Coordinates of N, CA, C and O in Angstrom, one line a residue:
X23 N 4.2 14.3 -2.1 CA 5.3 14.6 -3.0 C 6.2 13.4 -3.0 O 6.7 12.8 -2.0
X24 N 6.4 12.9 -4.4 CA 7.2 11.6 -4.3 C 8.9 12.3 -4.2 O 9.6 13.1 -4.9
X25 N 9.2 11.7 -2.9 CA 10.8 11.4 -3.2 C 11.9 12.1 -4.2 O 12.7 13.0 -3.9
X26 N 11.8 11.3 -5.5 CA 12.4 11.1 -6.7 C 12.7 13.0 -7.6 O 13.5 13.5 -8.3
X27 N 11.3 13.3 -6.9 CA 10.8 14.8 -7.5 C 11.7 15.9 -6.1 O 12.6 16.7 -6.4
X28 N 11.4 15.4 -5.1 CA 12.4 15.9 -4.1 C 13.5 16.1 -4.3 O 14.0 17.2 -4.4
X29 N 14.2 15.0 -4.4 CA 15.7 15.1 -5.1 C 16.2 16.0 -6.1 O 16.9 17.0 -6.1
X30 N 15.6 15.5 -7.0 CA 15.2 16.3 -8.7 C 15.2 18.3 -8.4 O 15.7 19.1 -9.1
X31 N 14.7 18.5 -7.6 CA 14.7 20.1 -6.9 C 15.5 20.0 -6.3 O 16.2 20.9 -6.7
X32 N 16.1 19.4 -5.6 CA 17.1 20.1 -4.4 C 18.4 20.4 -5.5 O 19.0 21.5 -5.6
X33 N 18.6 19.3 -6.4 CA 19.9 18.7 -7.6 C 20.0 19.8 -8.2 O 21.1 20.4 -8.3
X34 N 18.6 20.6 -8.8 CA 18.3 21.4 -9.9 C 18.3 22.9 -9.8 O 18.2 23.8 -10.7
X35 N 18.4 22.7 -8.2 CA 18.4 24.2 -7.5 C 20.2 24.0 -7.2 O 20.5 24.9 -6.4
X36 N 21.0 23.4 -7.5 CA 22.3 23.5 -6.9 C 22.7 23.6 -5.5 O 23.4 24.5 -4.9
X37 N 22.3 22.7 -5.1 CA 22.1 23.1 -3.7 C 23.6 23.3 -2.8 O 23.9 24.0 -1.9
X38 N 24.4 22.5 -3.5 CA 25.7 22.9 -2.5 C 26.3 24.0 -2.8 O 27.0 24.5 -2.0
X39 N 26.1 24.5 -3.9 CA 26.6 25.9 -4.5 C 26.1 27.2 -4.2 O 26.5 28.3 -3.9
X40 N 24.4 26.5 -4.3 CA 24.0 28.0 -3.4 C 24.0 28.2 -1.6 O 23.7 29.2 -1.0
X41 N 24.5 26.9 -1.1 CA 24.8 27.1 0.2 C 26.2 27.2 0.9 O 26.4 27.2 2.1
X42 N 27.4 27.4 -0.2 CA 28.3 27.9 0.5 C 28.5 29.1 0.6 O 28.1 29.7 -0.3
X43 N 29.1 29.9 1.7 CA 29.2 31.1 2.5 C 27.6 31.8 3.0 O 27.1 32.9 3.0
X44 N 26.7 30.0 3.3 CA 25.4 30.9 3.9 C 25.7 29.7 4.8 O 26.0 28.5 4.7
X45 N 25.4 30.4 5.8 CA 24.7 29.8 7.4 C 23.1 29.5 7.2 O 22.3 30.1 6.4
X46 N 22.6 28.2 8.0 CA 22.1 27.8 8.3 C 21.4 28.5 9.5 O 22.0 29.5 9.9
X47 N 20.3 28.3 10.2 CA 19.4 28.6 11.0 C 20.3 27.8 12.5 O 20.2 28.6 13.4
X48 N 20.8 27.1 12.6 CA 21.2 26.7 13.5 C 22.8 27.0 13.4 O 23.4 27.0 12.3
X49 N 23.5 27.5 14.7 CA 24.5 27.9 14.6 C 25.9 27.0 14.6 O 26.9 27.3 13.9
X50 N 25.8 26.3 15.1 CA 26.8 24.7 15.5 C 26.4 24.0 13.9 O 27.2 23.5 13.3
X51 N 25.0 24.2 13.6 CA 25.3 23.4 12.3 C 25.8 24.2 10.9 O 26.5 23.7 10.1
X52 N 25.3 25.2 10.9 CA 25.6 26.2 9.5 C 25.5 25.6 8.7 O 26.5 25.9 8.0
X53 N 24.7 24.6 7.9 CA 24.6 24.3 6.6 C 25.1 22.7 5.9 O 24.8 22.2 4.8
X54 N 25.7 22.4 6.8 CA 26.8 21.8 7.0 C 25.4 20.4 6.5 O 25.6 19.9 5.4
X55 N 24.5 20.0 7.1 CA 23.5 18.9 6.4 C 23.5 18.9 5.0 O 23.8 17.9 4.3
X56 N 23.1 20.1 4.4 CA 22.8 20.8 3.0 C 23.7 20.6 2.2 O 23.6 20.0 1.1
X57 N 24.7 21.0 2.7 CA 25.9 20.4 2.1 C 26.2 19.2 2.0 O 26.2 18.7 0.9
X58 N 26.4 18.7 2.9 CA 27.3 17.1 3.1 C 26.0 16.3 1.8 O 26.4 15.8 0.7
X59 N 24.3 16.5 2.2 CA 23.4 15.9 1.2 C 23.2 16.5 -0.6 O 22.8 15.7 -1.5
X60 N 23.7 17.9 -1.0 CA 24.6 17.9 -1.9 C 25.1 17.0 -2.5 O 24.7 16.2 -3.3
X61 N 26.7 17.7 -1.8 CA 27.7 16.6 -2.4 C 27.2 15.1 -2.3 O 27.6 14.4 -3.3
X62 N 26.5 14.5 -1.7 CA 26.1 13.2 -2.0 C 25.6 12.9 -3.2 O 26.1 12.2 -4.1
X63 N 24.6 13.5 -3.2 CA 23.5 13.8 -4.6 C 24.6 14.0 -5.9 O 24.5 13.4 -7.0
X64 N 25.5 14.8 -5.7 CA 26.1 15.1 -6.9 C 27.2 13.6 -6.8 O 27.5 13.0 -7.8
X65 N 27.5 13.4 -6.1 CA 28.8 11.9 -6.4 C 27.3 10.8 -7.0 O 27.2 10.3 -8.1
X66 N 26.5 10.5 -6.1 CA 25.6 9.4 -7.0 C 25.1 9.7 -8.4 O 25.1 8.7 -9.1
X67 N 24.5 10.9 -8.9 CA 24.4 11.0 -10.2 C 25.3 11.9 -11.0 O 24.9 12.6 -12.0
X68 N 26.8 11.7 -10.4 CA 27.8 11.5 -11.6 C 28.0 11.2 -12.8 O 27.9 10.0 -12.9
X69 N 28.3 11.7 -13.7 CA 28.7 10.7 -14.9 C 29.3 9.9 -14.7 O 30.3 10.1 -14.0
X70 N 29.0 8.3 -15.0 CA 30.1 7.3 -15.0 C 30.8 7.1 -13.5 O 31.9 6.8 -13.2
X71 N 29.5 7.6 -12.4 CA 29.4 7.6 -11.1 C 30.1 5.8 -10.7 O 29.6 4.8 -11.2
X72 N 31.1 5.9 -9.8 CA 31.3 4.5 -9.2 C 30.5 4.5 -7.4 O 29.7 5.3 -6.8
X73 N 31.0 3.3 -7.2 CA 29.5 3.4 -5.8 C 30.2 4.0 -4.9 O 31.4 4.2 -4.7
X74 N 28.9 4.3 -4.2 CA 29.3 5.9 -3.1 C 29.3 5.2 -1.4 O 28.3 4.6 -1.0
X75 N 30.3 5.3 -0.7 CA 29.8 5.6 0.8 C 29.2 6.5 1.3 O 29.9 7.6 1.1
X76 N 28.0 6.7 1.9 CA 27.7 8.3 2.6 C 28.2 8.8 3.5 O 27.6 9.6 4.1
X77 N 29.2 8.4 3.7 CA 29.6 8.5 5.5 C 29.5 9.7 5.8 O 28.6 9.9 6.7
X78 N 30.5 11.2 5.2 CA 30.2 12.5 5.4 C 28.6 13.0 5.9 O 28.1 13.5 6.9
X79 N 28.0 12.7 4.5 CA 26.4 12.6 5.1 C 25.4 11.9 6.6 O 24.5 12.3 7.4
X80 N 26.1 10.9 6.5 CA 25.9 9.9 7.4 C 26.3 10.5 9.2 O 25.7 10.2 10.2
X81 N 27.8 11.5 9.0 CA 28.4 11.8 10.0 C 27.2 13.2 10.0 O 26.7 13.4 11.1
X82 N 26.8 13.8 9.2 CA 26.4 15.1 9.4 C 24.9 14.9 9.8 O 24.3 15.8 10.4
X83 N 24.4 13.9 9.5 CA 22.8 13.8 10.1 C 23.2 13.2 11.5 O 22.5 13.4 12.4
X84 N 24.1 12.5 11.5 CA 24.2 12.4 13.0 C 24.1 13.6 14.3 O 23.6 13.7 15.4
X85 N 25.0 14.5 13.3 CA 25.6 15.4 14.8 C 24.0 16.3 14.3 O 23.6 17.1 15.2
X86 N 23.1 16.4 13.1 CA 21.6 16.8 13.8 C 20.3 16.0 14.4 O 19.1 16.4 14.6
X87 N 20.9 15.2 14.5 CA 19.4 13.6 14.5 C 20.3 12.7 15.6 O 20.4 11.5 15.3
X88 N 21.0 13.1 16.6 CA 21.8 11.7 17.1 C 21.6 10.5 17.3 O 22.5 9.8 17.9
X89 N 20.3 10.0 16.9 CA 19.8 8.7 17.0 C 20.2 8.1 15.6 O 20.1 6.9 15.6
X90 N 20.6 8.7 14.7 CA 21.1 8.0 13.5 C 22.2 7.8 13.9 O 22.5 6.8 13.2
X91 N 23.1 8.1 14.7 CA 24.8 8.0 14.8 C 25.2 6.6 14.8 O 26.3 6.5 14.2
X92 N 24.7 5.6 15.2 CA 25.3 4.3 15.3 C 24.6 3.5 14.0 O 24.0 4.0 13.1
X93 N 24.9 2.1 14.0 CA 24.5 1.5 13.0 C 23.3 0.9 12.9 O 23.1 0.0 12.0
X94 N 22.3 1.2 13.7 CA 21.0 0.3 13.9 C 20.2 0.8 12.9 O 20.2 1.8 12.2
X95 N 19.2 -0.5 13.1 CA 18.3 0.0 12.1 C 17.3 0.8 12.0 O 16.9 0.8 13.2
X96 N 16.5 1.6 11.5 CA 15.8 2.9 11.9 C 14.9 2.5 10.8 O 15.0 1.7 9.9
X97 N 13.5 3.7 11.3 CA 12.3 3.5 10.3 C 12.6 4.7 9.4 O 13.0 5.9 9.6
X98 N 12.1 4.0 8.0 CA 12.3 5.2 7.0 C 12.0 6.2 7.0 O 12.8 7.0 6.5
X99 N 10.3 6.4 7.7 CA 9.5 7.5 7.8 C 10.5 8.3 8.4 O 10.8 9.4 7.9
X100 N 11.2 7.8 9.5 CA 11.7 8.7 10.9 C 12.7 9.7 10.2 O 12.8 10.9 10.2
X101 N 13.7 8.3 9.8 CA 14.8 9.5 8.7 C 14.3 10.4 7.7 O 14.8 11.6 7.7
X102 N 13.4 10.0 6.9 CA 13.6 11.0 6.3 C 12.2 12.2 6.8 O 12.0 13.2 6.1
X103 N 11.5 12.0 7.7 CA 11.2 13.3 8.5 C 12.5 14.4 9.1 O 12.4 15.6 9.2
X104 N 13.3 13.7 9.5 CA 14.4 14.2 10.0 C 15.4 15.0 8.9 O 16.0 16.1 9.0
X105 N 15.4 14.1 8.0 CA 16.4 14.6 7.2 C 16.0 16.0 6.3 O 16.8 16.9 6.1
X106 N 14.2 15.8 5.7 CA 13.8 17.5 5.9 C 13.6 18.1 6.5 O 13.2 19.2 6.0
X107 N 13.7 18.1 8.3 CA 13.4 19.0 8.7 C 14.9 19.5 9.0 O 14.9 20.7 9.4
X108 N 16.2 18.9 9.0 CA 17.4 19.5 9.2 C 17.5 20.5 7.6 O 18.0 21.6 7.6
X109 N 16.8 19.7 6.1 CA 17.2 20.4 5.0 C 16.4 21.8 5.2 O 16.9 22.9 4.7
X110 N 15.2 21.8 5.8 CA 14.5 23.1 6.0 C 15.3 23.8 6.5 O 15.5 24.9 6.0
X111 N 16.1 23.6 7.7 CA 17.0 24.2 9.0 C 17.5 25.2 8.3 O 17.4 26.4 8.3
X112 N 18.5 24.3 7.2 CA 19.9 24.6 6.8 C 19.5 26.2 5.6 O 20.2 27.3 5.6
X113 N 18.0 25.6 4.7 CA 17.6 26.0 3.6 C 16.8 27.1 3.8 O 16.7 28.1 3.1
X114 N 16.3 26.8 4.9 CA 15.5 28.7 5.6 C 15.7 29.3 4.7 O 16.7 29.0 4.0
X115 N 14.6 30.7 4.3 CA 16.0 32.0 3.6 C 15.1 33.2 4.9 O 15.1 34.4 4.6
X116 N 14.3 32.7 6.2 CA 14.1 33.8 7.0 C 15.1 33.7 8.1 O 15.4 32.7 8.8
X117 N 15.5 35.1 8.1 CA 16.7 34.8 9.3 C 16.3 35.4 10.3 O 16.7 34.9 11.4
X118 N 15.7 36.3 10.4 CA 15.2 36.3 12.2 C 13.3 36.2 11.7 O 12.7 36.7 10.8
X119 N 13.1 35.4 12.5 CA 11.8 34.3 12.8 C 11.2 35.6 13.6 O 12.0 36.1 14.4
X120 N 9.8 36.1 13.6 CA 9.0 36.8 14.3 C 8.0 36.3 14.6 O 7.1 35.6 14.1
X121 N 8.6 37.0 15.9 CA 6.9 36.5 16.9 C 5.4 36.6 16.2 O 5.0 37.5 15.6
X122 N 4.6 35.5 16.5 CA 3.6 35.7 15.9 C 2.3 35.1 16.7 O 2.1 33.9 16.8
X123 N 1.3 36.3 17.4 CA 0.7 35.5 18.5 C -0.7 34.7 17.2 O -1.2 35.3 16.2
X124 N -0.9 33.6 17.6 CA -1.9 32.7 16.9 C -3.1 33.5 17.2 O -2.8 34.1 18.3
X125 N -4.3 33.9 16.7 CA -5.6 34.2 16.7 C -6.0 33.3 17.2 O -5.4 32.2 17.2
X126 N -7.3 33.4 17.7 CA -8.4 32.4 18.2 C -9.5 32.5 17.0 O -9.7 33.5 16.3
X127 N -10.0 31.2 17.1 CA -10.8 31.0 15.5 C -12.4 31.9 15.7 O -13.1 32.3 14.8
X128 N -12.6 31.9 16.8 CA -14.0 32.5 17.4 C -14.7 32.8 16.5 O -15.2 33.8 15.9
X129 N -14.9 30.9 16.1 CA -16.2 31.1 15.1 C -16.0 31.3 13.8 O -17.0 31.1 13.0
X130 N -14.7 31.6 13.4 CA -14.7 32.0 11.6 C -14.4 30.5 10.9 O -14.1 29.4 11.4
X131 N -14.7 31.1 9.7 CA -15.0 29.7 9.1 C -13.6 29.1 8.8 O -12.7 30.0 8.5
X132 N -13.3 27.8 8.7 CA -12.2 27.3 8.6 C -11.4 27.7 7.7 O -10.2 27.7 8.0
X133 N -11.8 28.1 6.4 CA -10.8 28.3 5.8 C -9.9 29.7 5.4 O -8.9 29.8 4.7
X134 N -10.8 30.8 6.3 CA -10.2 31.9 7.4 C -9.3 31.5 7.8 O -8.2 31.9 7.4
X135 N -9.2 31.0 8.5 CA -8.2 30.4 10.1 C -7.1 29.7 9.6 O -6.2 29.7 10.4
X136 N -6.9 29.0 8.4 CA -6.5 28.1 7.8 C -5.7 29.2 7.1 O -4.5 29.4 7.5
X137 N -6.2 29.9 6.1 CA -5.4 30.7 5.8 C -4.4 31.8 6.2 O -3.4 32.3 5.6
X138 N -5.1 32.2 7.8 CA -4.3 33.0 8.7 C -3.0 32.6 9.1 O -2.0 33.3 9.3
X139 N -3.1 31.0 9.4 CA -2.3 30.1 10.0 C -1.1 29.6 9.2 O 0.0 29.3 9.5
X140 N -1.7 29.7 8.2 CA -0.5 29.8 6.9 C 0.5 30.8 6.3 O 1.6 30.8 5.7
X141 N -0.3 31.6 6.6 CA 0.7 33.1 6.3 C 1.3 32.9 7.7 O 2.4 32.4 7.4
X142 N 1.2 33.0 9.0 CA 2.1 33.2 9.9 C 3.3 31.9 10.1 O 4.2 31.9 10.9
X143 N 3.0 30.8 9.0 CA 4.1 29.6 9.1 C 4.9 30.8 8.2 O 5.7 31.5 8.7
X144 N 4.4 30.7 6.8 CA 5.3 31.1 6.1 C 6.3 32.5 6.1 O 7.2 32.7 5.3
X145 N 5.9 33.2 7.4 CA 6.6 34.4 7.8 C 7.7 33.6 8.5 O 8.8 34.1 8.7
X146 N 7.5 32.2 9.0 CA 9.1 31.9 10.1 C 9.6 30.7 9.1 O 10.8 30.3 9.2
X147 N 8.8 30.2 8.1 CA 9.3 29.7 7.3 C 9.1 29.6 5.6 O 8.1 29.8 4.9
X148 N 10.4 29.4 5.4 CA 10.5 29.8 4.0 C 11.4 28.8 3.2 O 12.5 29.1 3.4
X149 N 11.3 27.9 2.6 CA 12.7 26.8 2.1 C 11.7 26.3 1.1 O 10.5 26.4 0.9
X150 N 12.9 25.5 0.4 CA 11.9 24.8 -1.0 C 11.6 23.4 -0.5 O 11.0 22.6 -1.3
X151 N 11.8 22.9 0.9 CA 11.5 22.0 2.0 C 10.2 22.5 1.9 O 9.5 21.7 1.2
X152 N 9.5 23.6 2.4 CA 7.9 24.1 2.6 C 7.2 24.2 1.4 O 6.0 24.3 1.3
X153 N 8.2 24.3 0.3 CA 7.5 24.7 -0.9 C 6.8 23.5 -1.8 O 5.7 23.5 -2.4
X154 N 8.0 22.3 -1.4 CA 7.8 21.0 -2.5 C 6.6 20.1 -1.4 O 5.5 19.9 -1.8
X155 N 7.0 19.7 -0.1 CA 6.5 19.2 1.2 C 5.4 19.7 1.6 O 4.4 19.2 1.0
X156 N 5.2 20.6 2.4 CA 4.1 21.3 3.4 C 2.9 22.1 2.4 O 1.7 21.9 2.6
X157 N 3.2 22.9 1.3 CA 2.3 23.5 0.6 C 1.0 22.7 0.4 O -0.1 23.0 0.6
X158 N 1.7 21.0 -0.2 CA 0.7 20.6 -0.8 C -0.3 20.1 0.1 O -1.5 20.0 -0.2
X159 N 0.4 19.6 1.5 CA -0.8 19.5 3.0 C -1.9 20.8 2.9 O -3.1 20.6 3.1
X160 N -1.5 22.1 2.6 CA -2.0 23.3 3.0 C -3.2 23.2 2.1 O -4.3 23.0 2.5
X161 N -3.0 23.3 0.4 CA -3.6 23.3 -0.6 C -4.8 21.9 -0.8 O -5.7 21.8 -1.7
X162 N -4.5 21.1 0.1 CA -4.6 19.7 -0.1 C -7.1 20.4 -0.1 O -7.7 21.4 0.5
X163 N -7.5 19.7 -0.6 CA -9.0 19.8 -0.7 C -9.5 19.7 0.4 O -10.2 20.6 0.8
X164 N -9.3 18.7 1.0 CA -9.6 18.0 2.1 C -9.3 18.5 3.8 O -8.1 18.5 4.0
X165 N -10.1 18.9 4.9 CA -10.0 18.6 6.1 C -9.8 17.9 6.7 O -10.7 17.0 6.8
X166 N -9.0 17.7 7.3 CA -8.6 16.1 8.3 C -8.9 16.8 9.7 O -8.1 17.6 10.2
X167 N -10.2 16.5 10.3 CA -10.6 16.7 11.8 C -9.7 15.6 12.7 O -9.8 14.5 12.3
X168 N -8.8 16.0 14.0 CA -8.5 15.4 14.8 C -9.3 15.2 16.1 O -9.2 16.2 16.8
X169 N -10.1 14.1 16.8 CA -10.8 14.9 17.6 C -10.4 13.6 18.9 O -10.5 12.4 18.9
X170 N -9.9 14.6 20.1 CA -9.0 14.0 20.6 C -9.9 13.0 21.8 O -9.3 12.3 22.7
X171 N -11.0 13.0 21.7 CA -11.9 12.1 22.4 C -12.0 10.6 22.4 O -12.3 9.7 23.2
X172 N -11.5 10.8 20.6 CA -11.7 9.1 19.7 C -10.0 8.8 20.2 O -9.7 7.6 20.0
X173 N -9.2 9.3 20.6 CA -7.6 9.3 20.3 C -7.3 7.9 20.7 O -6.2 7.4 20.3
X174 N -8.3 7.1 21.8 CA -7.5 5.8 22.9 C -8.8 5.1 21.9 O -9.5 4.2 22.4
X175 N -9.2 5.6 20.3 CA -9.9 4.1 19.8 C -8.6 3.9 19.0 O -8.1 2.8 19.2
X176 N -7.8 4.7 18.3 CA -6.4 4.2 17.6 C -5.7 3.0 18.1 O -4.7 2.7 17.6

């Protein structure tokens, strides 16, 4: 999923409007990422937008990611793994998460198991984070075998 299309859904879903007077999954944070990344999104594509500091944003991925807090430099991948999994956090719409014991594959065919394993994500998770992101890993054609024997040829 490119980026640009990321944005474009979060913008298009109103995201700061539909997240005030909702809590987040985490209680210390409530939303408060979702928000602060909002309002960002809405000051940079402004009409007649002048240039933005992020700081708010900047302060709010901190207190979920505290390795962002200072000024160093960081890998892109890292942020913005971080920054969807706090927008998932905030964006949940399941509020109590159920237990769900994993099956054993005993033998069924992969895309059994694959699909069992997907219904039980999508019971603890639910966000347009899983919808735009994770679906298309799920749907994706392809198998990616990990097999942890080869792991020390990496």
């Amino acid at each position: 999923m490119h980026i640009c299309a990321i944005l474009l859904e979060l913008q298009v879903y109103g995201l700061t409007d539909s997240m005030k007077g909702r809590g987040g999954k985490k209680d210390d944070q409530m939303g408060e990422l979702a928000l602060a990344f909002g309002d960002l999104l809405r000051k940079l594509w402004a009409p007649g937008a002048t240039p933005v500091a992020p700081r708010m944003f900047k302060l709010k991925l901190s207190s979920f990611a505290p390795q962002f807090s200072g000024y160093n430099q960081h890998d892109s991948q890292e942020f913005l793994a971080f920054l969807l999994d706090g927008l998932h956090e905030d964006l949940n719409r399941v509020k109590c998460k159920p237990y769900i014991e994993a099956g054993d594959p005993d033998g069924r065919p992969d895309e059994e198991v694959a699909d069992e394993y997907w219904r039980n994500h999508l019971a603890r998770n639910d966000s347009i984070i899983v919808n735009l992101c994770q679906f298309g890993i799920y749907a994706s054609d392809k198998i990616v075998y990990v097999s942890t024997s080869n792991a020390s040829n990496c």
